Coordinates of C-alpha atoms in Angstrom, one line a residue:
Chain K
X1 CA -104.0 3.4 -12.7
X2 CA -106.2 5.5 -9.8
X3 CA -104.1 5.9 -7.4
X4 CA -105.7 4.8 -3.8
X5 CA -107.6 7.6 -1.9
X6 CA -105.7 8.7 0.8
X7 CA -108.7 8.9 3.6
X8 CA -108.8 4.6 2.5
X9 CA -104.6 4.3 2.4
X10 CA -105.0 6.3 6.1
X11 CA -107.1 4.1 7.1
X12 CA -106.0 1.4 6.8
X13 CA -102.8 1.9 8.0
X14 CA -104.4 3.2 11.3
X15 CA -106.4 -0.3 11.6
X16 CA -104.1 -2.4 10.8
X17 CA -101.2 -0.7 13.5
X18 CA -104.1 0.4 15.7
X19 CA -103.4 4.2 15.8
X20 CA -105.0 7.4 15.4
X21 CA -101.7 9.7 16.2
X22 CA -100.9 12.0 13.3
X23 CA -96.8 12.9 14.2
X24 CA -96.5 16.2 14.1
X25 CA -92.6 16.8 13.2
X26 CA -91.3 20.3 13.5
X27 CA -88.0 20.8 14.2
X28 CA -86.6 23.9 15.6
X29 CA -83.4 25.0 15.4
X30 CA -83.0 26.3 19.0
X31 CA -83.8 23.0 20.4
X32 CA -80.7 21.8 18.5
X33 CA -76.4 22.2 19.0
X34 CA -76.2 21.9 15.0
X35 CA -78.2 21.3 11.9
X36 CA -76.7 18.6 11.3
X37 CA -78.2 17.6 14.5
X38 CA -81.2 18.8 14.0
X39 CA -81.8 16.8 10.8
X40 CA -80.6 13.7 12.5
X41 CA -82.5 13.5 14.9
X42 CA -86.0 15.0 12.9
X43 CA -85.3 11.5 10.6
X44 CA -84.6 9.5 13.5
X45 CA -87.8 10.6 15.3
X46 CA -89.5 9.9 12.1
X47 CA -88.4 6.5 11.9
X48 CA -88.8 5.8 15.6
X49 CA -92.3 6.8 15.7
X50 CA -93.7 5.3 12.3
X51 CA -95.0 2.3 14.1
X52 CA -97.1 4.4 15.9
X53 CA -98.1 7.1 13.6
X54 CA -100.8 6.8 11.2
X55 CA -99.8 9.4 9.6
X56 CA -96.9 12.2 9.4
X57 CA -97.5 16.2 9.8
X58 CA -94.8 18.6 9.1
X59 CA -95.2 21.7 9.7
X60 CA -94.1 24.1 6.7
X61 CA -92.8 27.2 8.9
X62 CA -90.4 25.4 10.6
X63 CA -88.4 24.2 7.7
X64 CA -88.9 27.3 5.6
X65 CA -87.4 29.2 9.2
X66 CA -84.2 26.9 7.8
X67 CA -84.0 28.2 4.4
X68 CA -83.3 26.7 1.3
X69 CA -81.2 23.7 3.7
X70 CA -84.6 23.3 5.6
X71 CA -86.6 23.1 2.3
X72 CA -84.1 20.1 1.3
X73 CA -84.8 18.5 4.6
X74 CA -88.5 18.6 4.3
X75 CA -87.8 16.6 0.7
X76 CA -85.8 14.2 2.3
X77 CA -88.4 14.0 5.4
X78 CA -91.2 13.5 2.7
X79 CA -88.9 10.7 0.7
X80 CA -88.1 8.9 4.2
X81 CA -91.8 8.7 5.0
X82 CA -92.9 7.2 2.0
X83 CA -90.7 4.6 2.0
X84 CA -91.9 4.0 5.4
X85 CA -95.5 4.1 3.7
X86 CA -96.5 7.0 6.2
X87 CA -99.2 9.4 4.5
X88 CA -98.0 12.6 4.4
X89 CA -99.8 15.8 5.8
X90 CA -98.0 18.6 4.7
X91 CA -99.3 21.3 7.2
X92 CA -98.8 24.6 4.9
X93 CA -102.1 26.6 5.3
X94 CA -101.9 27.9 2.1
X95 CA -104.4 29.8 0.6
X96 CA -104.8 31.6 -2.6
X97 CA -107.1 32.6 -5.5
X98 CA -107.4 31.6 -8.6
X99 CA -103.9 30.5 -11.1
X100 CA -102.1 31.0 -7.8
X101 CA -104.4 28.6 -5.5
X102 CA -103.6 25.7 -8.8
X103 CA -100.1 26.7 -8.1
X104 CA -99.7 25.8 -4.4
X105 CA -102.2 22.9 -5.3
X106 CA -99.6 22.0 -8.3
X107 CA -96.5 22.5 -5.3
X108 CA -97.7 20.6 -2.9
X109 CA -100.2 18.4 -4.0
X110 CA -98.7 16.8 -7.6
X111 CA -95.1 17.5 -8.2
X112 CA -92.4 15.0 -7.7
X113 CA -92.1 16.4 -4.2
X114 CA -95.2 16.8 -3.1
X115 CA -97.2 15.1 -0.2
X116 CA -100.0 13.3 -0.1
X117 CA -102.4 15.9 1.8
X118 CA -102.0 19.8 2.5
X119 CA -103.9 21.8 5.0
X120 CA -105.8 25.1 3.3
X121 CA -107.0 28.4 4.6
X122 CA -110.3 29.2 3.3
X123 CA -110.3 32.7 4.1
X124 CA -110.2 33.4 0.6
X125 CA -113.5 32.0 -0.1
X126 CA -115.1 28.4 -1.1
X127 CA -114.4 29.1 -5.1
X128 CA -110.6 29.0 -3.9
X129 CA -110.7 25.7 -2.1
X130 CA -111.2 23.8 -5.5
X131 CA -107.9 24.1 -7.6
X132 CA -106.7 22.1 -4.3
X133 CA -109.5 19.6 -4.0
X134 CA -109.3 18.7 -8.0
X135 CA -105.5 18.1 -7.3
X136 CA -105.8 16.0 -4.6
X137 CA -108.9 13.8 -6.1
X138 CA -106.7 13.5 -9.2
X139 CA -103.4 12.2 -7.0
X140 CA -105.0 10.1 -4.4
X141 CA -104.3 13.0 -1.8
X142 CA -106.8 15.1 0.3
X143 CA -106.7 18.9 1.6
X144 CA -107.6 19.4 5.2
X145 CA -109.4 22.8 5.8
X146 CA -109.3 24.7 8.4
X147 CA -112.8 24.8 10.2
X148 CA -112.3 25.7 13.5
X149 CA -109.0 26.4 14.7
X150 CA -107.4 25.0 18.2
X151 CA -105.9 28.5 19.4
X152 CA -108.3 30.8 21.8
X153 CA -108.3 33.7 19.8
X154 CA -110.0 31.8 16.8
X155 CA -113.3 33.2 17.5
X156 CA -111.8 36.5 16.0
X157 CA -113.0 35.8 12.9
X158 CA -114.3 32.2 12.7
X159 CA -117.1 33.3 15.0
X160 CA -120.7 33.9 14.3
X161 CA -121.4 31.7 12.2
X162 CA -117.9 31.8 9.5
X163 CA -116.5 28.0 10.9
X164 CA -120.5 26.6 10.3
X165 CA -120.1 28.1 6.6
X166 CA -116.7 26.4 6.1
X167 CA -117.9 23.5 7.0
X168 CA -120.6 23.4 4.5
X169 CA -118.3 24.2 2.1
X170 CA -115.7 21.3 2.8
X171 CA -119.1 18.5 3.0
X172 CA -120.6 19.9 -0.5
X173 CA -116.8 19.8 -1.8
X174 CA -116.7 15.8 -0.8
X175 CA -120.1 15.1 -1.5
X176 CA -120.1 14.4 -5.6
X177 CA -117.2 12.1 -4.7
X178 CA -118.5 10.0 -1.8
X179 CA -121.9 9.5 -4.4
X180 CA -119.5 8.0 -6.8
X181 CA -117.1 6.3 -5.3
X182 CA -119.3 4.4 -2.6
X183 CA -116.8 5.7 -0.2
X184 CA -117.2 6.6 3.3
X185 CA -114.8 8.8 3.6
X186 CA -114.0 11.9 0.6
X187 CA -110.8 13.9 -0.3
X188 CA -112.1 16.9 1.7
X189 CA -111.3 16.8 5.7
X190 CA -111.4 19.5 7.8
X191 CA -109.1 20.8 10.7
X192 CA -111.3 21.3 14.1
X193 CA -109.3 22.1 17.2
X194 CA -108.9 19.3 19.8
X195 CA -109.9 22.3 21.8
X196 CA -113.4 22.6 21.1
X197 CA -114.7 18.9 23.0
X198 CA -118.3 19.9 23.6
X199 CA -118.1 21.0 19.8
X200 CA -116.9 17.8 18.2
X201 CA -120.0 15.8 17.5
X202 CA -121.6 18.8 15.5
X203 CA -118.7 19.2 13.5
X204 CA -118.7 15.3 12.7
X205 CA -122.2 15.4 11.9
X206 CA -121.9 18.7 9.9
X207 CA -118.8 17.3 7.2
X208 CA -120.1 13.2 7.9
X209 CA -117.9 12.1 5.4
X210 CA -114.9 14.3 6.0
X211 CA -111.1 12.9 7.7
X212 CA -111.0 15.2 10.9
X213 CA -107.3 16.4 11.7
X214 CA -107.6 17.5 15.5
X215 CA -104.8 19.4 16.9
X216 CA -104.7 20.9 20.1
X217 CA -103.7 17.9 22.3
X218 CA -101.0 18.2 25.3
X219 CA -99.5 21.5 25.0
X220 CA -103.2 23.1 23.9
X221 CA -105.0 21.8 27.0
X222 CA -107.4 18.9 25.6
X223 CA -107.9 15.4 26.7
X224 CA -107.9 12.2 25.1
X225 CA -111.4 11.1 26.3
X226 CA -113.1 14.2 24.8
X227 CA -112.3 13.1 21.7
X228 CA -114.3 10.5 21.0
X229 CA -117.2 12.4 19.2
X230 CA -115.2 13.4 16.5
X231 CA -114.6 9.5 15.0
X232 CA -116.9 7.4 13.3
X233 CA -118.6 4.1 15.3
X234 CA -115.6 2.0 14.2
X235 CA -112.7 4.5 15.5
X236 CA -112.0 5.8 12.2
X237 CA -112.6 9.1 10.2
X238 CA -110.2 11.5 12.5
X239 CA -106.6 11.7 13.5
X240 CA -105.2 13.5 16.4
X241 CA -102.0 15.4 16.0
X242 CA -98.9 15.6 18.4
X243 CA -95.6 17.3 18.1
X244 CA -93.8 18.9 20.4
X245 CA -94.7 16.4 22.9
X246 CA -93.1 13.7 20.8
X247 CA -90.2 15.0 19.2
X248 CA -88.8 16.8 22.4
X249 CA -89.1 14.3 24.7
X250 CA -86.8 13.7 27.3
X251 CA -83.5 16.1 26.3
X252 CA -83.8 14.4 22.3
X253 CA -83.9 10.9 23.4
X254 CA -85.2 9.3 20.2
X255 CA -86.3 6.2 22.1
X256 CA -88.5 8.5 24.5
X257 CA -89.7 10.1 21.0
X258 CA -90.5 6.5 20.4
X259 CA -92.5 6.0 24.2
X260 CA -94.1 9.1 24.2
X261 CA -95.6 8.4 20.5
X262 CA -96.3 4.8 21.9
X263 CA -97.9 6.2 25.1
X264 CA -100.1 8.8 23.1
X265 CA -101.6 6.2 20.4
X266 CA -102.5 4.0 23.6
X267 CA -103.9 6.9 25.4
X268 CA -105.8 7.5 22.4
X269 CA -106.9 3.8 22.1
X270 CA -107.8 3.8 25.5
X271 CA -110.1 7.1 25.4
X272 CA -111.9 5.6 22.3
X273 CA -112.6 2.6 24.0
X274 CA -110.6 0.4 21.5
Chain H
X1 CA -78.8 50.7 13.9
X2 CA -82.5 51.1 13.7
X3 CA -83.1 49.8 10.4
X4 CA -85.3 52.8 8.1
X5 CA -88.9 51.9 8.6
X6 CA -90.6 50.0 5.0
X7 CA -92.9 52.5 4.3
X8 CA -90.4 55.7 4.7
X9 CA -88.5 53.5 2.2
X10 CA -91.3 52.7 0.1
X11 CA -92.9 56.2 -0.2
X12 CA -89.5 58.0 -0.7
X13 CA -88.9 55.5 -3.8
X14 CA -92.6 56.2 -4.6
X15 CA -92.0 60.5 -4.5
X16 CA -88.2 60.2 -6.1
X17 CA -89.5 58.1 -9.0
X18 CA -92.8 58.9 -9.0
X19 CA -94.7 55.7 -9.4
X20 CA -97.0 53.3 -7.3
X21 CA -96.9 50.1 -9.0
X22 CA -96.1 47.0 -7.1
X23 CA -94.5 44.5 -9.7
X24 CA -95.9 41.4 -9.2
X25 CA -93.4 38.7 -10.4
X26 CA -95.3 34.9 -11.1
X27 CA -93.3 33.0 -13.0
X28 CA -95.3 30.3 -14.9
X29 CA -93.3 27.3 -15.9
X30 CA -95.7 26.8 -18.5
X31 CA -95.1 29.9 -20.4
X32 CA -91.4 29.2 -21.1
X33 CA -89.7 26.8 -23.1
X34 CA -87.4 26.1 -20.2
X35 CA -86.3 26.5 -16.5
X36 CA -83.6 28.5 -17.9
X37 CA -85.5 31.2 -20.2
X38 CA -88.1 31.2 -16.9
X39 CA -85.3 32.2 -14.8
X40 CA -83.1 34.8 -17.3
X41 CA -86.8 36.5 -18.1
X42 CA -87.7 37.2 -14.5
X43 CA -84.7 38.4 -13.5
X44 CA -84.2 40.7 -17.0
X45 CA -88.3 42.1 -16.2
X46 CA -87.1 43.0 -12.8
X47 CA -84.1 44.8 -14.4
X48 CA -86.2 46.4 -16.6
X49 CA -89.5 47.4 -14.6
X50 CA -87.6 48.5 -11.8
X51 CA -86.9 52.1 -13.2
X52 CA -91.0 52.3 -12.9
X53 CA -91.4 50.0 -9.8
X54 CA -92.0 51.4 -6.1
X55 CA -91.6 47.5 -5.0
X56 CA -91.6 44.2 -6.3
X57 CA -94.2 41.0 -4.7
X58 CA -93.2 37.9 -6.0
X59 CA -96.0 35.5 -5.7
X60 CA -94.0 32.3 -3.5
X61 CA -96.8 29.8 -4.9
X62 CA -95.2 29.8 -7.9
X63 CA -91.8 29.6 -6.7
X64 CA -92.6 27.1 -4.5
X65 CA -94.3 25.2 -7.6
X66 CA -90.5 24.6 -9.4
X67 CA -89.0 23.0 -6.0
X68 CA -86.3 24.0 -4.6
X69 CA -85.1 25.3 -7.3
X70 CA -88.0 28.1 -8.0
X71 CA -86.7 28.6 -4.7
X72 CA -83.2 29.5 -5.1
X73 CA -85.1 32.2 -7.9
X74 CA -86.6 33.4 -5.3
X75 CA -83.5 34.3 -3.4
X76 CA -81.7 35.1 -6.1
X77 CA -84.4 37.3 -6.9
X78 CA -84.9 38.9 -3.8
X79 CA -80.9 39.6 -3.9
X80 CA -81.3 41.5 -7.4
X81 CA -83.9 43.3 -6.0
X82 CA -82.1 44.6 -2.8
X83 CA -78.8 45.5 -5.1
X84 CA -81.6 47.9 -7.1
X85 CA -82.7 49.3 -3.6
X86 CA -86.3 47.8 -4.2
X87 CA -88.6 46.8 -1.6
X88 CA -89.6 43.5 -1.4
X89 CA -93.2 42.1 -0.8
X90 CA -93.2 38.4 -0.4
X91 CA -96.9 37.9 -0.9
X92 CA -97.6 34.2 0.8
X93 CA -100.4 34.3 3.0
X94 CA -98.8 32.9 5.7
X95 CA -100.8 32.2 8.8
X96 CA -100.9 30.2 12.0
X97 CA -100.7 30.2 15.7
X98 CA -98.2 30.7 18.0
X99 CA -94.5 29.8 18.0
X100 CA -95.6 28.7 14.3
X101 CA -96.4 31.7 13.1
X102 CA -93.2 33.2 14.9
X103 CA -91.3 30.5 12.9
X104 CA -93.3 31.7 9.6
X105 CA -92.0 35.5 10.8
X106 CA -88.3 34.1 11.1
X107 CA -88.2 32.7 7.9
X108 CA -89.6 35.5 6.0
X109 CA -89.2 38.8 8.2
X110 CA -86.1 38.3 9.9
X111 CA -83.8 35.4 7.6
X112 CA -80.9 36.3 5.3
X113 CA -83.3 35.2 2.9
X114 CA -86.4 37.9 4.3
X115 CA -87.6 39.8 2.2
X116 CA -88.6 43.2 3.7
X117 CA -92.4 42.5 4.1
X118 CA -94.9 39.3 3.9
X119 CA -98.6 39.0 3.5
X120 CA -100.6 37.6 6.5
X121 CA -103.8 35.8 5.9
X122 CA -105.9 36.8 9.3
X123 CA -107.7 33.4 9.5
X124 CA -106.7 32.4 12.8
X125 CA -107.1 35.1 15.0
X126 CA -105.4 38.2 15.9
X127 CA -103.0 37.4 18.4
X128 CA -101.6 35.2 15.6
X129 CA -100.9 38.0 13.9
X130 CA -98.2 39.3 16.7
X131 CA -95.3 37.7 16.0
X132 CA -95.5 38.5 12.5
X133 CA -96.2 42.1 13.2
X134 CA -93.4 42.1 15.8
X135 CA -90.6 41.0 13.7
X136 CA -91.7 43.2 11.0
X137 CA -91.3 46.1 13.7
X138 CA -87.5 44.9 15.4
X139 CA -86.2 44.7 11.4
X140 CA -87.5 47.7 9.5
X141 CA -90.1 45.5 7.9
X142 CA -94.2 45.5 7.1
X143 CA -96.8 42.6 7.6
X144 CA -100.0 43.4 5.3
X145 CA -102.6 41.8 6.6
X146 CA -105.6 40.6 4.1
X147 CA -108.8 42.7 5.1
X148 CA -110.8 42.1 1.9
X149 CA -109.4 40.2 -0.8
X150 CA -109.9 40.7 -4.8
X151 CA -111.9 37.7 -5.4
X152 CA -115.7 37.6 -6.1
X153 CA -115.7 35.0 -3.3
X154 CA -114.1 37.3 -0.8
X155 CA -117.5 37.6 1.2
X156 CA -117.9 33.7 1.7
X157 CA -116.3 34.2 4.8
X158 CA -114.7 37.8 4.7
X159 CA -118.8 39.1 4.6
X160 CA -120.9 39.8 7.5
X161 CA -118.4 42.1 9.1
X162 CA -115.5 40.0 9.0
X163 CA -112.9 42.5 7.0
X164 CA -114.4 45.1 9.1
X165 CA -113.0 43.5 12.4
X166 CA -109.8 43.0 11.0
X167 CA -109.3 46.1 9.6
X168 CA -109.6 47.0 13.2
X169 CA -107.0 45.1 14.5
X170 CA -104.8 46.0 11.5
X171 CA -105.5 50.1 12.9
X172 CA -104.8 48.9 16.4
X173 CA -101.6 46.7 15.7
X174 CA -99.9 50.0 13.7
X175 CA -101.5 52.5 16.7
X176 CA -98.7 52.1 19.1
X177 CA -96.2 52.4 16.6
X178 CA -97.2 55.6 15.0
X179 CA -97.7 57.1 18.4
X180 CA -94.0 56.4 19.2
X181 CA -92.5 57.3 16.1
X182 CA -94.6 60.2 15.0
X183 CA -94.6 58.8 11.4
X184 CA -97.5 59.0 9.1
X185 CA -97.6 55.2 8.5
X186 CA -97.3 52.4 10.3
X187 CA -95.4 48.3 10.0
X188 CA -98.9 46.9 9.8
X189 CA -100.0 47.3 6.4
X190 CA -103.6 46.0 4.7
X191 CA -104.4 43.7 1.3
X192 CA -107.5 45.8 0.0
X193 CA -108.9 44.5 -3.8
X194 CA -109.2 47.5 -6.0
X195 CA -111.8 45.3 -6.9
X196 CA -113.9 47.1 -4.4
X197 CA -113.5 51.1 -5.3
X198 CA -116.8 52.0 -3.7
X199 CA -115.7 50.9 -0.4
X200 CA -111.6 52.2 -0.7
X201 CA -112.3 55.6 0.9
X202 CA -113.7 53.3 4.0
X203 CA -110.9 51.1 4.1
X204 CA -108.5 54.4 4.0
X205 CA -110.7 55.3 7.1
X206 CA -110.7 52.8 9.0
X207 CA -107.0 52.4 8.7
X208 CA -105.6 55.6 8.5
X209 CA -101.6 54.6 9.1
X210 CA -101.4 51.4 6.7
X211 CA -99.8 50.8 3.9
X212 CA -102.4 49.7 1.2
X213 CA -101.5 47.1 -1.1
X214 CA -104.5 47.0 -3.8
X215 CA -104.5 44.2 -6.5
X216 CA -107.0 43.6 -8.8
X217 CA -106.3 45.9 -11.7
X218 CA -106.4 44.9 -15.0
X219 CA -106.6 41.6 -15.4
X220 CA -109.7 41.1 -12.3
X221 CA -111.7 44.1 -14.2
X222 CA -110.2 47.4 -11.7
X223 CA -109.9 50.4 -13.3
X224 CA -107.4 53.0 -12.4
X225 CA -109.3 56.2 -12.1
X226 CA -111.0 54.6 -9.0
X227 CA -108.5 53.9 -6.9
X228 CA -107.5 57.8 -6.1
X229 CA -109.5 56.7 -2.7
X230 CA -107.2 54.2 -1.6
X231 CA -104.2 56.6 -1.3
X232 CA -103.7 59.9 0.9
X233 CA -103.5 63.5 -0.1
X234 CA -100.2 63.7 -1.0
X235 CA -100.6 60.6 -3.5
X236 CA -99.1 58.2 -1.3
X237 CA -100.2 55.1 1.1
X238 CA -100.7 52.6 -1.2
X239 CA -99.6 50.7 -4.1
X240 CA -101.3 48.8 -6.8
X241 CA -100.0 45.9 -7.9
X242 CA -99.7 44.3 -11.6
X243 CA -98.3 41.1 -12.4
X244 CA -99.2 39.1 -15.5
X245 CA -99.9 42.8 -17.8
X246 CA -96.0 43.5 -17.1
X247 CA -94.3 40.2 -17.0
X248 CA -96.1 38.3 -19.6
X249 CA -96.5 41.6 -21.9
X250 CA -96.4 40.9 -25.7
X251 CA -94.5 37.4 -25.8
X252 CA -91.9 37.5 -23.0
X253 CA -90.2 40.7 -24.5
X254 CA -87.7 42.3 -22.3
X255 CA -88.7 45.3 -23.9
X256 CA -92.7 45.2 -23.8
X257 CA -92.6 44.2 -19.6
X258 CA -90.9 47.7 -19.0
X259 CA -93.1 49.9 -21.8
X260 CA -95.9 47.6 -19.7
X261 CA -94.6 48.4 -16.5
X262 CA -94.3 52.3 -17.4
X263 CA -97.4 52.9 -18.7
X264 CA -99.2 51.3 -15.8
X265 CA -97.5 54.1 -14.2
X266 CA -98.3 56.7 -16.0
X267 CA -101.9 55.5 -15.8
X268 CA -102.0 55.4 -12.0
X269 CA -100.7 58.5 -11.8
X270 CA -102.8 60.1 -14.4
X271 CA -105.3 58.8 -12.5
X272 CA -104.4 60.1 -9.4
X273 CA -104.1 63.5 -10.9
X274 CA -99.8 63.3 -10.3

């Protein structure tokens, strides 16, 4: 049996609950009296939040800061989520050549604890991207690569012109499979920083068929409204990520976890006019 | 306790033992009969090549491709190594912004479970390479940064100037240090393909105080003899790394990996005239 794409399982869920917040869960130790409290309340958040999440984003670097335990958590994290039916972002940045870029793709992307989409570095180059996009059209998953990162030193070397070449890259990746599939929407979205408004609409128009995964919200310094250009006519195609905004709220209240990811998807809703 | 410096403890093991092979250990699942015989043959070629070994890069996509349990290898294997007194190079290409990439820096440069350097993909920016660079710095640790990878589709988005610039910041990240500590070599360290031997003596230029760590040979078509570029004077500064040759060498036999691992050696040091 194909399993379903995971741009169509995204979104749908994001119509049907009316959200466009990707939950960003990345817990940190220092935030925390114990681990044990710290895994507590990461899964509580998790289930707190699913009503208003679209999808779930953990960030690798903080559960591989916990070691092997941490590792374990992000398996249980992943378990929890599915049964919750929350797509799963896993927000690795990996990035390899060759047997070792199947290898990540075979990690992440297809083994019994994989997720259903993992973010990729092309630094590498374009021939590296496809062990990951071939395991994530074969699984129903995606990879999101990153185009244009949120931070203010990504000019460094995503300027002059290397962020325009990516993106070409991720729309000829998805293009083949948006011709055969009749879909809108492919297996190959991209990562463009929240931070870059008056950029959005070019980057929409240059991968039109690519899932947009916009960090940079809150913390970064963008707003809600600017965000618009980087969705489709019918408020899909992009999903806006939040994490420390959510998880940390109010001294680890899990219900203010809950209100603040209420409070962004309506902020959200609100900027896209739906 | 200042901890010794990585490269004063990866050229003195160079000079004592007189090699500069990096042992690259991937373990492939699929060239075992079992979990077991992977795990007993990675740890019995790292026994064995470490008599010819300046340090040892396991590959983490391939560890990370068994699950928790590849791992566990990976500790376990980074344990044997420090009980032999060999450097470790975790290679993962980590890379991402802020307080992220200081958690990627915890986990890997600073843990129990560190090793005693990590690769650093560039992608987003230099500042993001900081905390990495830092925590290599406070423990007696090395970042090396990739400036121009192996891959014939390195200049997708490395062309153009792009490793130029970072081998730029890799010169000005180890500047400081060097200055201070009047050593020949600095923390910040550089992935250059041997790939590439016309342009080695200009990478050696360009950074003059880093650590080079060159794959490519064998297997991606390098040669030995024209590598003699990447490394200084006295035959040190770099080291070339081989993985599938030694560990993979003439159907998993103990044996074979270390005649493998010695005459790669010999050959680089032939090479090099030592």
């Amino acid at each position: 049996m194909t399993p379903t794409p995971f741009a169509q399982r995204l979104t749908e869920r994001s119509l049907t609950l009316g959200t466009r917040l990707c939950l960003g869960l990345d817990p940190r130790l220092d935030a925390y009296e114990s681990r044990d409290a710290l895994r507590q309340h990461t899964l509580a958040v998790l289930d707190g939040c699913a009503p208003y999440a679209a999808c779930v984003k953990p960030q690798f670097a903080f559960y591989e800061a916990l070691g092997l335990w941490g590792m374990q958590l992000l398996e249980d994290l992943c378990a929890a989520a599915r049964s919750l039916d929350l797509p799963i972002i896993l927000d690795g940045k990996r990035g390899d050549i060759g047997s070792t870029a199947a290898a990540y793709a075979q990690a992440w992307l297809m083994g019994d604890h994989a997720g259903d989409a993992l973010t990729v570095n092309p630094f590498l180059g374009a021939e590296t991207l496809t062990p990951f996009v071939e395991a994530a059209q074969a699984n129903g998953g995606a990879v999101f690569v990153l185009v244009k990162t949120s931070n203010p030193g990504q000019a460094d070397f995503q300027g002059e012109g290397v962020s325009e070449r990516v993106a070409q890259v991720v729309a000829r990746l998805g293009q083949d499979e948006v011709e055969r599939s009749g879909s809108e929407l492919s297996s190959v979205g991209a990562v463009v920083g929240a931070t870059h408004p008056q950029e959005l609409a070019q980057w929409r128009a240059a991968m039109p068929h690519a899932l947009l995964l916009l960090p940079g919200l809150g913390a970064q310094g963008a707003k809600a409204a600017d965000l618009a250009a980087a969705f489709l006519p019918d408020g899909t195609g992009a999903v806006v990520s939040a994490s420390r905004g959510i998880q940390y709220a109010h001294a680890l209240d899990v219900d203010a976890a809950g209100a603040a990811a209420k409070s962004f998807r309506d902020e959200l809703n609100a900027a896209l006019k739906l």
